XYZ file of C-alpha atoms in Angstrom:
695
model
C 23.164 31.659 4.368
C 22.370 34.050 7.192
C 22.057 32.991 10.803
C 18.271 32.547 10.518
C 18.525 29.986 7.707
C 19.194 26.288 8.186
C 18.908 23.025 6.247
C 17.370 20.050 8.074
C 17.619 16.495 6.771
C 14.765 14.032 6.773
C 12.909 11.547 4.615
C 9.534 11.119 2.983
C 6.889 9.244 4.964
C 4.614 8.089 2.148
C 3.554 4.492 1.481
C 6.007 4.073 -1.378
C 9.022 1.828 -1.983
C 11.309 4.813 -2.595
C 11.332 6.463 0.892
C 13.202 9.488 -0.479
C 15.733 11.319 1.658
C 15.139 15.070 1.603
C 16.443 18.415 2.800
C 14.227 21.168 4.189
C 15.445 24.764 4.050
C 14.083 26.775 6.973
C 14.200 30.551 7.193
C 13.084 32.346 10.366
C 11.180 29.248 11.475
C 9.355 28.784 8.165
C 10.060 25.949 5.727
C 10.749 27.662 2.405
C 12.167 24.870 0.257
C 12.089 21.086 0.041
C 14.325 19.039 -2.235
C 15.587 15.507 -2.591
C 18.892 14.838 -0.855
C 21.505 14.899 -3.650
C 23.910 12.773 -1.593
C 21.484 9.880 -1.153
C 22.354 7.130 -3.674
C 18.767 6.091 -4.382
C 16.981 9.451 -4.114
C 19.721 11.214 -6.108
C 18.292 14.657 -5.423
C 14.896 13.989 -7.002
C 11.477 13.955 -5.361
C 8.359 12.764 -7.147
C 5.657 15.053 -8.586
C 3.317 14.456 -5.646
C 5.929 15.337 -3.007
C 7.609 18.305 -4.723
C 4.797 20.638 -3.531
C 4.621 19.045 -0.061
C 5.187 22.387 1.686
C 1.900 23.554 0.169
C 0.262 20.789 2.180
C 2.051 21.786 5.374
C 0.868 25.393 5.070
C -2.476 24.710 3.373
C -5.245 27.022 4.620
C -7.504 24.020 5.306
C -4.966 22.371 7.628
C -6.494 21.297 10.945
C -4.731 23.220 13.705
C -6.952 22.741 16.773
C -8.862 19.852 18.342
C -12.488 19.727 17.209
C -15.720 18.336 18.661
C -18.614 17.349 16.417
C -21.735 19.549 16.614
C -23.685 18.323 13.585
C -24.835 14.960 12.251
C -22.127 12.422 11.493
C -20.754 12.838 7.999
C -21.810 16.455 7.681
C -18.460 17.816 8.827
C -19.680 20.409 11.355
C -17.365 20.898 14.348
C -16.441 23.389 17.053
C -12.976 24.014 18.524
C -12.143 22.481 21.891
C -8.958 22.666 23.938
C -6.576 19.717 24.257
C -7.277 18.996 27.917
C -11.016 18.812 27.299
C -10.555 16.623 24.209
C -8.226 14.170 25.954
C -10.473 14.014 29.018
C -13.570 13.327 26.927
C -11.832 10.598 24.922
C -10.403 8.953 28.039
C -13.804 9.053 29.763
C -15.557 7.490 26.772
C -12.913 4.781 26.356
C -12.906 4.044 30.087
C -16.694 3.746 30.220
C -16.807 1.533 27.125
C -14.068 -0.776 28.406
C -15.753 -1.044 31.801
C -19.009 -2.069 30.115
C -17.769 -4.289 27.283
C -14.090 -5.071 27.893
C -11.060 -3.865 25.960
C -12.077 -5.493 22.679
C -14.817 -2.898 22.285
C -12.021 -0.521 21.192
C -10.840 -0.890 17.587
C -7.709 0.909 16.358
C -7.697 1.575 12.613
C -4.511 2.699 10.907
C -2.187 1.936 8.044
C 0.613 3.794 6.275
C -0.396 7.443 6.421
C 3.146 7.549 7.679
C 5.622 4.707 7.224
C 7.882 6.060 9.954
C 8.635 3.411 12.565
C 8.042 5.793 15.475
C 5.013 7.811 14.389
C 3.330 4.913 12.590
C 2.816 2.807 15.598
C 5.425 1.833 18.200
C 3.783 3.769 20.988
C 0.269 3.336 19.595
C 0.775 -0.432 19.527
C 1.845 -0.353 23.172
C -1.211 1.777 24.031
C -3.762 -0.547 22.452
C -2.025 -3.642 23.843
C -2.309 -2.131 27.325
C -6.038 -1.563 26.747
C -6.594 -5.111 25.528
C -8.170 -3.640 22.403
C -9.225 -5.620 19.358
C -6.162 -6.316 17.233
C -6.238 -4.948 13.696
C -4.740 -7.068 10.943
C -3.375 -4.392 8.629
C -3.619 -6.647 5.604
C -5.307 -4.350 3.119
C -1.981 -3.978 1.333
C 1.229 -5.992 1.183
C 0.595 -9.024 3.362
C -0.943 -11.302 0.731
C 2.022 -10.659 -1.550
C 4.322 -11.286 1.427
C 2.733 -14.677 2.067
C 2.782 -15.650 -1.599
C 6.520 -15.078 -1.905
C 7.154 -16.652 1.507
C 5.340 -19.807 0.406
C 8.228 -20.339 -2.010
C 11.231 -18.609 -0.454
C 10.526 -18.989 3.259
C 10.622 -15.212 3.648
C 9.940 -12.799 0.772
C 13.402 -11.310 0.562
C 14.788 -10.178 -2.756
C 18.040 -8.573 -3.799
C 19.342 -5.034 -3.702
C 17.027 -3.458 -6.308
C 19.854 -1.371 -7.781
C 21.301 -4.612 -9.149
C 18.560 -4.517 -11.756
C 20.980 -2.307 -13.705
C 23.047 -5.380 -14.602
C 20.130 -7.424 -15.949
C 19.724 -8.470 -19.575
C 16.009 -9.184 -19.237
C 13.709 -7.207 -16.937
C 10.129 -8.393 -16.498
C 7.993 -5.871 -14.609
C 5.086 -8.076 -13.614
C 1.921 -6.301 -12.512
C 3.769 -3.159 -11.436
C 3.572 0.340 -12.889
C 7.196 1.075 -11.960
C 7.517 4.438 -13.640
C 4.577 5.739 -11.611
C 4.839 3.968 -8.256
C 8.571 3.209 -7.950
C 10.062 5.998 -10.032
C 13.498 6.020 -8.382
C 14.060 2.473 -9.582
C 13.423 3.559 -13.163
C 16.929 5.041 -13.746
C 18.382 1.587 -13.004
C 15.944 0.059 -15.497
C 17.026 2.664 -18.056
C 20.681 1.945 -17.330
C 20.122 -1.742 -18.056
C 18.118 -0.878 -21.159
C 20.914 1.349 -22.401
C 23.254 -1.616 -22.070
C 20.984 -3.750 -24.240
C 18.513 -5.249 -21.772
C 14.940 -6.006 -22.814
C 12.225 -4.398 -20.681
C 9.007 -6.429 -20.665
C 5.805 -5.465 -18.858
C 3.101 -7.986 -17.938
C -0.072 -6.061 -17.132
C -3.727 -6.162 -18.231
C -3.649 -2.357 -18.577
C -1.445 -0.307 -20.876
C 0.158 1.786 -18.126
C 2.758 4.508 -18.617
C 5.387 1.865 -17.776
C 3.988 -0.510 -20.382
C 4.097 2.267 -22.954
C 7.816 2.777 -22.246
C 8.672 -0.933 -22.447
C 10.055 -2.962 -25.319
C 7.194 -5.421 -25.105
C 3.849 -5.179 -23.345
C 2.174 -8.516 -22.630
C -1.501 -7.904 -21.830
C -3.146 -10.987 -20.273
C -6.741 -11.060 -19.166
C -7.086 -9.748 -15.590
C -6.303 -12.280 -12.866
C -4.929 -14.995 -15.178
C -1.284 -14.648 -14.107
C -1.057 -18.159 -12.626
C -2.125 -19.679 -15.943
C 0.504 -17.598 -17.722
C 3.234 -18.751 -15.329
C 2.221 -22.398 -15.750
C 2.278 -21.936 -19.505
C 5.792 -20.470 -19.349
C 7.041 -23.261 -17.069
C 5.562 -25.826 -19.421
C 7.451 -24.290 -22.359
C 10.703 -24.150 -20.386
C 10.308 -27.801 -19.473
C 9.336 -28.916 -22.972
C 12.246 -27.098 -24.574
C 14.901 -28.280 -22.124
C 15.487 -24.814 -20.655
C 15.326 -25.822 -16.987
C 18.392 -26.981 -15.110
C 16.598 -29.820 -13.339
C 19.633 -30.777 -11.288
C 19.933 -27.241 -9.929
C 16.196 -26.879 -9.270
C 15.896 -30.267 -7.561
C 18.905 -29.507 -5.352
C 17.615 -26.054 -4.373
C 13.896 -26.711 -4.080
C 11.339 -29.274 -3.056
C 8.162 -29.891 -5.035
C 9.539 -29.562 -8.563
C 7.844 -32.754 -9.729
C 4.450 -31.527 -8.506
C 4.853 -28.105 -10.146
C 6.010 -29.705 -13.377
C 2.955 -31.975 -13.415
C 0.609 -28.987 -12.965
C 2.228 -27.128 -15.850
C 1.965 -30.205 -18.050
C -1.675 -30.763 -17.075
C -2.670 -27.216 -18.010
C -0.711 -27.159 -21.257
C 0.240 -24.328 -23.573
C -3.040 -24.301 -25.488
C -5.126 -23.878 -22.325
C -2.723 -21.261 -20.936
C -3.163 -19.244 -24.117
C -6.939 -19.643 -24.058
C -7.236 -18.566 -20.409
C -4.903 -15.580 -20.694
C -6.052 -14.439 -24.132
C -2.437 -14.437 -25.341
C -1.024 -16.053 -28.452
C 0.852 -19.300 -27.879
C 3.797 -17.814 -29.778
C 3.999 -14.938 -27.289
C 4.066 -17.278 -24.295
C 6.833 -19.295 -25.956
C 8.817 -16.159 -26.788
C 8.518 -14.829 -23.232
C 9.663 -18.153 -21.787
C 12.698 -18.256 -24.075
C 13.703 -14.676 -23.308
C 13.567 -15.236 -19.552
C 15.616 -18.420 -19.770
C 18.109 -17.480 -22.469
C 18.793 -13.787 -21.839
C 20.238 -14.007 -18.340
C 20.620 -12.474 -15.870
C 16.870 -11.967 -15.809
C 14.928 -10.109 -13.152
C 11.246 -10.693 -12.378
C 10.026 -7.621 -10.545
C 6.621 -7.684 -8.879
C 5.186 -5.284 -6.323
C 1.857 -5.702 -4.578
C -0.940 -4.741 -6.976
C -1.559 -8.340 -8.034
C -2.364 -9.405 -4.491
C -5.727 -7.622 -4.582
C -7.523 -10.682 -5.913
C -9.262 -13.715 -4.466
C -6.220 -15.835 -5.377
C -3.598 -13.095 -5.099
C -1.382 -15.244 -2.908
C -1.230 -17.839 -5.679
C -0.203 -15.164 -8.177
C 2.764 -14.056 -6.087
C 3.683 -17.658 -5.360
C 3.625 -18.329 -9.108
C 5.984 -15.475 -10.005
C 8.394 -16.504 -7.244
C 8.291 -20.111 -8.470
C 8.989 -18.987 -12.038
C 12.077 -17.145 -10.803
C 13.314 -20.332 -9.166
C 12.861 -22.672 -12.106
C 14.163 -20.166 -14.676
C 17.212 -19.144 -12.639
C 16.087 -15.514 -12.466
C 16.201 -13.174 -9.501
C 12.894 -12.502 -7.778
C 13.015 -8.890 -6.627
C 9.798 -8.356 -4.753
C 10.569 -5.382 -2.559
C 9.086 -5.818 0.892
C 9.576 -4.454 4.369
C 11.213 -7.686 5.432
C 14.717 -6.311 5.182
C 13.665 -3.959 7.935
C 11.152 -6.038 9.842
C 13.927 -8.493 10.590
C 16.258 -5.708 11.670
C 14.089 -3.400 13.781
C 12.392 -4.951 16.784
C 10.226 -3.265 19.412
C 9.470 -5.136 22.599
C 5.730 -4.475 22.679
C 3.738 -6.065 25.504
C 2.551 -9.368 24.044
C -1.111 -9.229 23.045
C -3.488 -11.398 24.968
C -6.177 -13.577 23.423
C -7.894 -10.584 21.875
C -9.967 -11.056 18.751
C -8.668 -9.797 15.435
C -10.349 -7.801 12.680
C -9.000 -7.644 9.161
C -8.973 -3.982 8.191
C -10.522 -4.811 4.808
C -13.621 -6.000 6.721
C -14.180 -2.720 8.589
C -17.691 -2.312 7.185
C -18.682 -5.756 8.396
C -17.109 -5.231 11.839
C -18.937 -1.938 12.369
C -22.348 -3.126 11.135
C -22.499 -6.680 12.522
C -25.262 -6.603 15.128
C -24.195 -10.020 16.445
C -20.565 -9.091 17.143
C -19.746 -9.479 20.836
C -18.543 -7.271 22.256
C -19.618 -4.659 19.724
C -17.131 -2.093 18.498
C -18.210 1.042 20.340
C -14.941 3.030 20.112
C -12.944 3.566 16.910
C -9.557 5.319 17.013
C -8.412 6.159 13.493
C -4.957 7.475 12.605
C -2.725 7.370 9.523
C -5.607 6.201 7.359
C -8.772 7.397 5.604
C -11.036 4.323 5.601
C -14.067 6.160 4.249
C -12.069 6.557 1.036
C -9.726 3.566 0.851
C -11.601 0.607 2.357
C -13.736 -1.645 0.126
C -17.514 -2.042 0.467
C -17.859 1.678 1.090
C -21.597 1.695 1.781
C -21.166 -0.552 4.817
C -18.096 1.376 5.987
C -20.032 4.643 5.939
C -23.054 3.035 7.579
C -20.783 1.849 10.373
C -19.069 5.204 10.770
C -22.496 6.840 10.923
C -23.676 4.809 13.927
C -24.886 7.062 16.738
C -23.533 4.624 19.341
C -20.008 4.561 17.889
C -17.570 6.989 19.496
C -15.003 7.808 16.811
C -11.693 9.610 17.302
C -9.817 10.649 14.163
C -6.222 11.882 14.307
C -5.702 13.869 11.112
C -4.183 16.811 9.271
C -7.252 17.640 7.144
C -11.001 17.179 7.149
C -10.999 13.887 5.249
C -14.087 11.861 4.421
C -13.406 9.811 7.573
C -12.867 12.849 9.795
C -16.351 14.082 8.833
C -17.758 11.142 10.815
C -15.645 11.699 13.942
C -16.878 12.760 17.358
C -13.459 14.214 18.155
C -10.812 15.225 15.600
C -7.255 15.676 16.881
C -4.773 17.659 14.742
C -1.494 15.893 14.071
C 1.860 17.044 12.744
C 3.246 16.591 9.247
C 6.560 14.922 8.499
C 8.627 18.104 8.758
C 7.230 18.828 12.251
C 8.206 15.653 14.122
C 11.008 13.136 14.599
C 10.890 9.699 13.009
C 13.026 6.772 11.932
C 12.362 5.819 8.322
C 12.714 2.339 6.931
C 12.101 1.509 3.263
C 10.623 -1.379 1.357
C 12.271 -0.580 -1.963
C 15.937 -0.023 -1.089
C 18.521 -0.716 1.594
C 18.811 2.666 3.313
C 17.500 3.883 6.664
C 17.025 7.597 7.400
C 16.465 9.781 10.435
C 13.771 12.392 9.937
C 14.459 15.410 12.130
C 11.791 18.047 12.791
C 12.517 21.079 10.645
C 9.918 23.459 12.078
C 7.816 23.755 15.201
C 4.349 22.189 14.947
C 1.813 24.548 13.426
C -1.049 25.750 15.601
C -1.833 23.213 18.312
C -0.812 20.138 16.312
C 0.874 17.275 18.150
C 2.738 14.196 16.903
C 0.831 10.899 17.022
C 3.182 9.735 19.746
C 2.404 12.647 22.050
C -1.331 12.150 21.545
C -1.073 8.530 22.684
C 1.170 9.512 25.609
C -1.508 11.936 26.814
C -4.285 9.372 26.367
C -2.258 6.762 28.248
C -1.759 9.225 31.098
C -5.433 10.182 31.233
C -6.403 6.499 31.354
C -3.705 5.779 33.979
C -2.327 2.908 31.900
C 0.680 1.492 33.699
C 2.314 -0.538 30.926
C 6.004 0.022 30.293
C 7.175 2.185 27.432
C 4.115 4.448 27.248
C 6.112 7.495 28.370
C 9.144 6.902 26.117
C 10.253 9.890 24.070
C 10.418 9.732 20.275
C 14.202 9.861 20.392
C 14.344 7.021 22.902
C 12.139 4.840 20.695
C 14.336 5.567 17.670
C 17.472 4.742 19.655
C 15.958 1.500 20.941
C 14.937 0.414 17.436
C 18.479 0.984 16.170
C 19.930 -0.925 19.127
C 18.147 -4.215 18.420
C 21.447 -6.013 17.847
C 20.513 -7.196 14.386
C 23.630 -7.663 12.197
C 22.124 -5.582 9.374
C 22.171 -2.604 11.769
C 25.851 -2.948 12.625
C 27.427 0.489 12.889
C 24.165 2.403 12.436
C 23.672 4.587 15.493
C 21.377 7.477 16.263
C 24.375 9.807 16.325
C 25.523 8.641 12.898
C 22.081 9.231 11.393
C 21.816 12.569 13.141
C 25.085 13.558 11.477
C 24.656 11.987 8.029
C 20.892 11.751 7.631
C 20.925 8.208 6.242
C 22.927 4.982 6.164
C 22.933 1.795 4.116
C 21.953 -1.343 5.968
C 24.843 -3.741 6.485
C 23.372 -6.246 4.031
C 26.263 -7.898 2.165
C 26.675 -6.770 -1.433
C 25.046 -9.212 -3.804
C 22.983 -10.864 -1.069
C 20.034 -12.799 -2.532
C 17.349 -14.873 -0.864
C 17.503 -17.342 -3.738
C 21.182 -18.056 -3.132
C 21.795 -17.096 0.512
C 19.462 -19.168 2.645
C 20.906 -17.952 5.949
C 18.721 -15.098 7.183
C 19.567 -12.936 10.227
C 16.933 -13.036 12.950
C 15.400 -10.248 15.011
C 16.088 -10.544 18.740
C 12.443 -11.463 19.383
C 12.210 -13.923 16.480
C 12.321 -17.690 16.535
C 15.447 -19.151 18.117
C 15.980 -15.929 20.082
C 19.646 -15.307 20.599
C 20.712 -16.929 17.334
C 22.185 -14.651 14.686
C 20.618 -16.445 11.724
C 18.578 -19.413 10.658
C 18.606 -21.528 7.535
C 15.459 -21.262 5.461
C 16.020 -24.735 4.081
C 15.070 -25.726 0.551
C 12.868 -23.510 -1.565
C 9.318 -24.870 -1.823
C 7.579 -25.244 -5.187
C 4.756 -27.805 -5.196
C 1.294 -27.836 -6.718
C 0.093 -24.639 -8.360
C -3.266 -24.412 -10.094
C -5.044 -21.638 -11.912
C -8.348 -20.933 -10.170
C -10.642 -18.231 -11.510
C -12.082 -15.918 -8.881
C -15.792 -16.265 -8.181
C -16.272 -12.583 -9.055
C -14.389 -12.514 -12.338
C -15.200 -12.867 -16.016
C -14.311 -16.568 -15.750
C -16.209 -17.051 -12.500
C -19.878 -17.343 -11.566
C -21.796 -17.293 -14.900
C -24.954 -15.816 -13.369
C -22.949 -12.981 -11.829
C -21.137 -12.327 -15.110
C -24.466 -12.145 -16.934
C -25.656 -9.389 -14.592
C -22.327 -7.561 -14.353
C -20.247 -8.342 -17.474
C -17.361 -5.886 -16.938
C -14.316 -6.363 -14.703
C -13.408 -3.258 -12.700
C -9.896 -2.409 -11.517
C -9.294 0.566 -9.207
C -5.847 1.867 -10.066
C -3.185 4.335 -9.044
C -3.022 6.234 -12.306
C -1.646 9.747 -11.853
C 1.829 10.998 -10.907
C 0.590 13.722 -8.570
C -2.228 11.687 -7.097
C -1.496 8.116 -6.038
C -3.401 7.608 -2.833
C -5.728 9.167 -0.319
C -3.061 11.618 0.884
C -3.814 13.825 -2.105
C -7.316 12.707 -3.079
C -8.854 15.936 -1.787
C -6.398 18.498 -3.174
C -7.330 19.956 -6.549
C -3.815 20.974 -7.575
C -2.741 17.319 -7.216
C -5.571 15.909 -9.294
C -5.543 15.281 -13.045
C -7.337 17.473 -15.539
C -10.312 17.384 -15.406
C -10.236 17.172 -11.593
C -12.841 14.460 -11.157
C -12.764 10.679 -11.225
C -13.717 9.168 -14.568
C -14.454 5.661 -15.772
C -12.052 4.431 -18.443
C -13.823 2.093 -20.847
C -12.793 0.505 -24.147
C -14.324 1.715 -27.402
C -15.967 -1.657 -27.994
C -17.648 -1.726 -24.578
C -18.730 1.906 -24.862
C -20.230 1.347 -28.321
C -22.101 -1.747 -27.157
C -23.771 0.386 -24.456
C -24.367 3.488 -26.549
C -21.956 5.518 -24.421
C -20.120 8.499 -25.887
C -16.889 10.157 -24.735
C -17.543 12.491 -21.805
C -21.061 11.203 -21.208
C -22.445 10.719 -17.727
C -22.698 7.048 -16.788
C -24.003 4.918 -13.973
C -21.579 2.245 -12.737
C -23.212 -0.341 -10.511
C -23.243 -3.809 -8.996
C -24.884 -5.509 -6.024
C -22.905 -3.396 -3.530
C -23.815 0.045 -4.788
C -23.637 2.559 -7.573
C -21.924 5.765 -8.549
C -22.298 8.302 -11.321
C -19.317 9.623 -13.212
C -18.050 10.511 -16.686
C -16.956 8.023 -19.334
C -13.508 8.296 -20.923
C -13.058 6.029 -23.936
C -9.570 4.572 -23.718
C -7.315 2.499 -25.956
C -5.324 1.388 -22.883
C -7.889 -1.281 -22.005
C -8.907 -4.595 -23.467
C -12.653 -5.163 -23.954
C -14.374 -6.384 -20.804
C -12.199 -4.274 -18.475
C -12.975 -0.842 -17.012
C -10.891 1.180 -14.570
C -11.289 4.039 -12.117
C -8.692 5.802 -9.947
C -8.244 4.742 -6.324
C -8.138 7.023 -3.286
C -10.377 9.910 -4.345
C -12.228 11.774 -1.626
C -15.989 12.068 -2.022
C -16.104 15.353 -0.118
C -19.791 15.052 0.781
C -21.655 12.719 3.096
C -23.922 11.298 0.391
C -21.281 10.975 -2.347
C -19.501 7.770 -3.264
C -16.181 6.792 -4.824
C -14.945 3.618 -6.534
C -14.887 1.664 -3.268
C -18.676 1.673 -3.163
C -18.272 -1.065 -5.790
C -15.124 -2.945 -4.779
C -14.995 -6.462 -3.392
C -14.178 -6.763 0.325
C -13.839 -10.548 0.241
C -10.594 -11.818 1.769
C -8.670 -14.290 -0.367
C -7.357 -17.507 1.133
C -8.724 -19.804 3.799
C -8.463 -17.506 6.840
C -10.840 -14.495 6.809
C -8.510 -12.606 9.132
C -5.418 -12.992 6.942
C -4.869 -11.368 3.579
C -5.908 -8.487 1.394
C -9.338 -7.735 -0.007
C -10.050 -8.781 -3.590
C -10.413 -5.183 -4.823
C -9.638 -6.129 -8.432
C -12.021 -9.099 -8.528
C -14.997 -6.792 -8.935
C -17.699 -7.053 -11.581
C -19.871 -4.127 -12.653
C -22.221 -2.975 -15.359
C -22.225 0.472 -16.940
C -25.077 2.366 -18.564
C -25.577 5.845 -19.914
C -27.117 8.235 -17.373
C -26.973 11.673 -19.011
C -29.610 13.258 -16.768
C -28.120 12.190 -13.445
C -25.457 14.240 -11.686
C -23.152 12.792 -9.053
C -23.350 14.897 -5.855
C -19.558 15.287 -5.600
C -18.331 16.064 -9.106
C -15.336 17.793 -7.592
C -13.542 16.794 -4.413
C -13.238 19.181 -1.524
C -9.856 20.759 -0.896
């Protein structure tokens, strides 16, 4: 290489369990190549199809490079350039005036995992909003319900090192499309398969992972708890449970056993739509072909009783002696600790209920300022009509920190341009493996773009917020996070990561939450100062199958009006979420969202392949094209998640999806996206306004 060429190490920021380590080749200040780090054990030199062309995103001609001020109606996307000082001053003035009139809770931050980096995602932003006394956002749209379900059984939802799946004899991929959404785990699945392991997929849809499995079990949507109870009943009946081991390790076995017996195999088969023989065979394989691994990610949580589903799979792992490998951020949440000013008695808003929060005329104080970063709620949040109505309020001052003119940015009063992953520093955790990476900036920020952290530093200065930590540099925050004192961070320093790029957490080899009940604590956790705490016995207890109100087994009157269950899925390798929902070269062919429908359901409605259809329920409607699919069972239709509408009056699948929060607390848990009922009819003379997304 010549003197003007360098290679800079970093890691992918996407909301994905793989958190790939990468290398950026820079020539004369321009990033010219991006590849997976070949030295990283999990990445192994390979990036996924959506990230391989990431440099095209960095240098895309539509990239936002200057601050913008709205000049047209909200949603229309008409803006004029404005300089940074003017933008920051205007935002600070509007926030200051709103807080003076209504109090800090009038400000609502809205963000998620546009970046998963610990620094850019939110350390400084969290400090900023805590100093304001802003409404607290429960970022529960994804992950938290699954977290609670596993924690109900295990105490905390820790699993094992996912690479240990390579030694399994039975692998059950439960409700996860691993090949698509966790592709760097797949080589370990293949390694086990090559050594004779059975790969079984439990999923209502015939995904690409299901099509590569040895056995695809296709229950009716949302009936997973009934299937688990049926399996446990078979294990108990056939003497395949080590009762002495289970009783010693867990409480509540008698109650769980009674629930399985009360449901019975015949009812489990009737509810799930599976043959009794298949439930028996699955139970025997899990129990008799050990070691067995039950692998579940988070898709199943998006139901009214999603927490029960994850609790059920964890309980099945306990009674069958399998490993429960639900990858979560907990490995890292217990290791990295930021001392954020403790929030006061501020109200909370569940991010799934954004539409309700923005349109509730009785809410006091009203939300009059929205600061959106790392998220595209106009595309990804359920109950889209209410979300857009809220974003369109004339009295709502909306700031959007973004890289492109997303559907949400179209509704902003001020749009601030932010850096991409190769333009800023970050510390990268992972929720699918045991490695931490340091992402170093490879190039200077394009145009006038700034990192999220610098934007919040400037806002804090303009508002004269005096809380500690608001002026910390990105490097200082990364150093502080690594210096928490947690035993899993032993030996991992900033200098080491700067030199090597990545390091494995100091989690003991073979560590398992099912066997090792001593869990290291974060410095700010319970029993501060202790190095670990015992989780005590595993909790089983009562577990009942409860159909969701909005499901094919739910409210009969609702089912009569809307007799099809809708699931919004991540379906395409180059297009998994809202990051790429507006970029044509990432989208499938044809580049428009379609409705997958079974042949039987299409025939019953007189719908032909490629015909325009109207999909509707009580929340809204959209018009799209029908694709007749053999991947679906009758009664189920699917559409892809995360598409951009691209026009103010267009709608995507979330105009239909269910925003109801499962569980007893409306502030805690994910929305029941997949518990959505619709009807479909032919609409050949109606054209959807946004057939093709903007780019």
